[in-house]
Coordinates of C-alpha atoms and ligand atoms in Angstrom, one line a residue:
X1 CA 48.4 -50.6 80.1
X2 CA 46.1 -53.4 79.0
X3 CA 47.4 -56.6 77.5
X4 CA 45.9 -55.6 74.2
X5 CA 47.8 -52.3 74.2
X6 CA 51.0 -54.1 75.2
X7 CA 50.5 -56.3 72.2
X8 CA 50.9 -53.2 70.0
X9 CA 54.5 -52.8 71.2
X10 CA 57.0 -53.6 68.6
X11 CA 60.7 -54.4 68.9
X12 CA 63.4 -53.0 66.6
X13 CA 67.1 -52.3 66.6
X14 CA 68.1 -49.1 68.4
X15 CA 69.9 -46.2 66.8
X16 CA 71.8 -43.3 68.2
X17 CA 68.7 -41.1 68.4
X18 CA 67.2 -43.5 71.0
X19 CA 69.8 -42.7 73.5
X20 CA 68.4 -39.3 74.6
X21 CA 64.9 -40.6 75.0
X22 CA 65.9 -43.5 77.1
X23 CA 68.6 -42.0 79.2
X24 CA 66.2 -39.3 80.3
X25 CA 63.8 -41.9 81.6
X26 CA 65.8 -44.6 83.2
X27 CA 66.3 -43.0 86.6
X28 CA 62.5 -43.1 86.9
X29 CA 62.3 -46.6 85.5
X30 CA 64.8 -47.7 88.1
X31 CA 62.6 -46.3 90.9
X32 CA 64.7 -43.1 91.4
X33 CA 68.1 -44.7 91.5
X34 CA 70.6 -42.5 89.6
X35 CA 71.5 -45.0 86.9
X36 CA 71.6 -42.9 83.7
X37 CA 75.5 -42.9 83.9
X38 CA 75.2 -46.7 83.4
X39 CA 73.8 -46.1 79.9
X40 CA 76.2 -43.9 78.0
X41 CA 75.7 -43.1 74.3
X42 CA 78.3 -45.7 73.2
X43 CA 75.7 -48.4 73.6
X44 CA 73.7 -46.8 70.8
X45 CA 76.8 -46.4 68.6
X46 CA 78.6 -49.7 68.9
X47 CA 76.2 -52.4 70.1
X48 CA 73.0 -51.9 68.1
X49 CA 73.3 -55.2 66.3
X50 CA 72.8 -57.2 69.5
X51 CA 70.5 -54.7 71.3
X52 CA 66.7 -53.9 71.1
X53 CA 64.3 -51.1 71.7
X54 CA 60.6 -51.6 72.3
X55 CA 58.3 -48.8 71.1
X56 CA 54.5 -48.3 71.5
X57 CA 52.1 -47.5 68.7
X58 CA 53.0 -43.8 68.9
X59 CA 56.8 -44.6 68.6
X60 CA 57.6 -43.9 72.2
X61 CA 60.3 -46.1 73.7
X62 CA 58.8 -48.3 76.4
X63 CA 61.7 -50.8 76.9
X64 CA 65.2 -51.6 75.9
X65 CA 68.0 -54.2 76.2
X66 CA 71.7 -53.5 75.5
X67 CA 74.0 -56.5 75.2
X68 CA 76.9 -58.0 73.2
X69 CA 78.9 -61.1 72.4
X70 CA 81.9 -61.2 74.7
X71 CA 85.1 -60.4 72.8
X72 CA 87.2 -62.4 75.3
X73 CA 84.7 -65.3 75.8
X74 CA 83.4 -66.0 72.3
X75 CA 80.8 -68.5 73.5
X76 CA 79.2 -66.0 75.9
X77 CA 76.7 -63.3 75.4
X78 CA 76.3 -60.5 78.0
X79 CA 73.3 -58.4 78.8
X80 CA 74.5 -55.1 80.2
X81 CA 71.2 -53.4 81.0
X82 CA 67.5 -53.9 80.3
X83 CA 64.4 -52.1 81.5
X84 CA 60.7 -51.5 80.7
X85 CA 58.4 -48.6 81.4
X86 CA 56.6 -49.1 84.7
X87 CA 53.3 -48.7 82.8
X88 CA 53.9 -51.8 80.7
X89 CA 55.4 -54.1 83.3
X90 CA 54.2 -57.6 83.9
X91 CA 52.9 -57.8 80.4
X92 CA 55.7 -60.0 79.1
X93 CA 57.8 -57.2 77.5
X94 CA 60.9 -57.9 79.5
X95 CA 60.7 -61.6 78.5
X96 CA 60.2 -60.6 74.8
X97 CA 63.4 -58.4 74.9
X98 CA 65.4 -61.2 76.5
X99 CA 64.1 -63.8 74.1
X100 CA 65.1 -61.6 71.1
X101 CA 68.6 -61.4 72.6
X102 CA 68.7 -65.1 73.1
X103 CA 67.7 -65.6 69.4
X104 CA 70.5 -63.1 68.4
X105 CA 73.0 -65.2 70.4
X106 CA 71.8 -68.6 69.1
X107 CA 72.2 -67.2 65.5
X108 CA 75.8 -66.5 66.4
X109 CA 76.4 -69.9 68.0
X110 CA 76.5 -68.6 71.5
X111 CA 75.6 -71.1 74.1
X112 CA 75.7 -69.1 77.4
X113 CA 74.3 -65.7 78.5
X114 CA 75.3 -63.8 81.6
X115 CA 73.9 -60.7 83.3
X116 CA 74.8 -58.9 86.5
X117 CA 72.4 -57.2 88.9
X118 CA 72.3 -55.6 92.3
X119 CA 71.1 -58.2 94.9
X120 CA 68.8 -55.7 96.5
X121 CA 66.9 -55.3 93.3
X122 CA 64.4 -58.0 94.1
X123 CA 62.4 -57.4 90.9
X124 CA 65.5 -57.9 88.8
X125 CA 66.5 -61.1 90.7
X126 CA 62.9 -62.5 90.3
X127 CA 62.8 -61.6 86.7
X128 CA 66.2 -63.2 85.9
X129 CA 65.2 -66.4 87.7
X130 CA 62.0 -66.4 85.8
X131 CA 64.0 -66.1 82.6
X132 CA 66.0 -69.3 83.5
X133 CA 69.1 -67.6 85.0
X134 CA 70.9 -69.0 88.0
X135 CA 73.1 -67.0 90.3
X136 CA 76.7 -68.0 90.5
X137 CA 77.3 -69.7 93.9
X138 CA 80.4 -70.7 95.8
X139 CA 83.7 -69.1 96.5
X140 CA 83.6 -65.4 97.0
X141 CA 79.8 -65.2 97.2
X142 CA 77.7 -64.4 100.3
X143 CA 74.0 -64.5 100.8
X144 CA 72.9 -60.9 100.2
X145 CA 69.2 -60.1 100.3
X146 CA 68.6 -63.8 100.0
X147 CA 70.6 -64.4 96.9
X148 CA 74.2 -65.6 96.4
X149 CA 76.2 -62.4 95.4
X150 CA 79.7 -61.0 95.3
X151 CA 80.2 -58.2 97.8
X152 CA 82.2 -55.2 96.5
X153 CA 82.1 -56.7 93.0
X154 CA 82.3 -53.5 91.0
X155 CA 83.5 -51.1 93.7
X156 CA 83.3 -50.9 97.5
X157 CA 79.7 -51.4 98.4
X158 CA 78.7 -52.3 94.8
X159 CA 77.6 -55.8 95.4
X160 CA 76.4 -57.9 92.4
X161 CA 74.6 -61.1 91.6
X162 CA 76.3 -62.8 88.6
X163 CA 73.5 -64.6 86.7
X164 CA 74.0 -67.0 83.8
X165 CA 72.0 -69.5 81.8
X166 CA 72.7 -71.9 79.0
X167 CA 70.9 -71.5 75.7
Ligands
COA201 C1 63.0 -56.3 85.5 C2 62.1 -55.8 84.4 C3 63.0 -55.5 83.2 C4 61.0 -56.8 84.1 O1 60.3 -56.3 83.0 P1 58.8 -56.8 82.7 O2 58.4 -56.2 81.4 O3 57.9 -56.4 83.9 O4 59.0 -58.4 82.6 P2 57.9 -59.5 82.2 O5 56.5 -58.9 82.2 O6 58.3 -60.1 80.9 O7 58.0 -60.6 83.4 C5 58.5 -61.9 83.1 C6 58.5 -62.6 84.5 O8 59.5 -62.1 85.4 C7 59.0 -62.2 86.7 N1 58.8 -60.9 87.3 C8 58.8 -59.7 86.6 N2 58.6 -58.7 87.5 C9 58.4 -59.2 88.7 C10 58.2 -58.7 90.0 N3 58.0 -57.4 90.2 N4 58.1 -59.6 91.0 C11 58.3 -60.9 90.9 N5 58.5 -61.5 89.6 C12 58.6 -60.6 88.6 C13 57.7 -62.9 86.6 O9 57.9 -64.3 86.7 C14 57.2 -62.6 85.2 O10 56.3 -63.5 84.7 P3 54.7 -63.3 85.0 O11 54.4 -61.9 84.9 O12 54.1 -64.2 84.0 O13 54.6 -63.8 86.5 C15 61.4 -54.5 84.9 O14 60.7 -54.7 86.1 C16 62.3 -53.3 85.0 O15 62.6 -52.6 84.0 N6 62.8 -53.0 86.3 C17 63.7 -51.9 86.5 C18 65.0 -52.0 85.8 C19 65.7 -53.3 86.2 O16 65.8 -53.7 87.4 N7 66.2 -54.0 85.2 C20 66.9 -55.3 85.3 C21 68.4 -55.1 85.7 S1 69.4 -54.5 84.4

């Protein structure tokens, strides 16, 4: 997709109807990893006020971000999942989605944003670093795929990088 076509992409709040369209695509967007279970419908029922969908000029979803304000850590926003269609990558859409979420958080007085990713997902690690996130380092972390990460963070074998940045 050209930069001009990417410029025609608009961001809006998701609704429940977006779930089916997105969940059917994300395994492909994640390079064949089976990740659709990570995006249940509840995200499009209960978190739409702090989430975003990007759609092209024909109304087709080409990106999304689902996140929320932490109920237990009121100064913290959390990005659960974000992705863009491979045909529109490296055109700044991921950045636009994150910046909209940052604006949502600033409006709510949030001063810190966290996000978790798999250390072997080098694109995600590079993207988060480019977006100003730093991996949590220190006790409990190991260097995994070149990034400080927590082994077995979510389950045995489910290692995670815990990224955060101040707003
Ligand atoms: C990660 C992802 C959301 C990035 O989306 P995107 O629309 O390509 O992001 P942008 O175009 O806004 O990129 C912003 C910056 O991130 C960095 N970046 C993005 N993709 C990168 C890559 N493949 N390699 C290295 N750096 C990359 C670059 O610094 C880029 O800026 P630049 O293009 O000016 O150099 C997208 O690749 C994706 O959906 N991947 C699969 C799903 C996933 O891993 N999601 C994240 C974990 S939930």
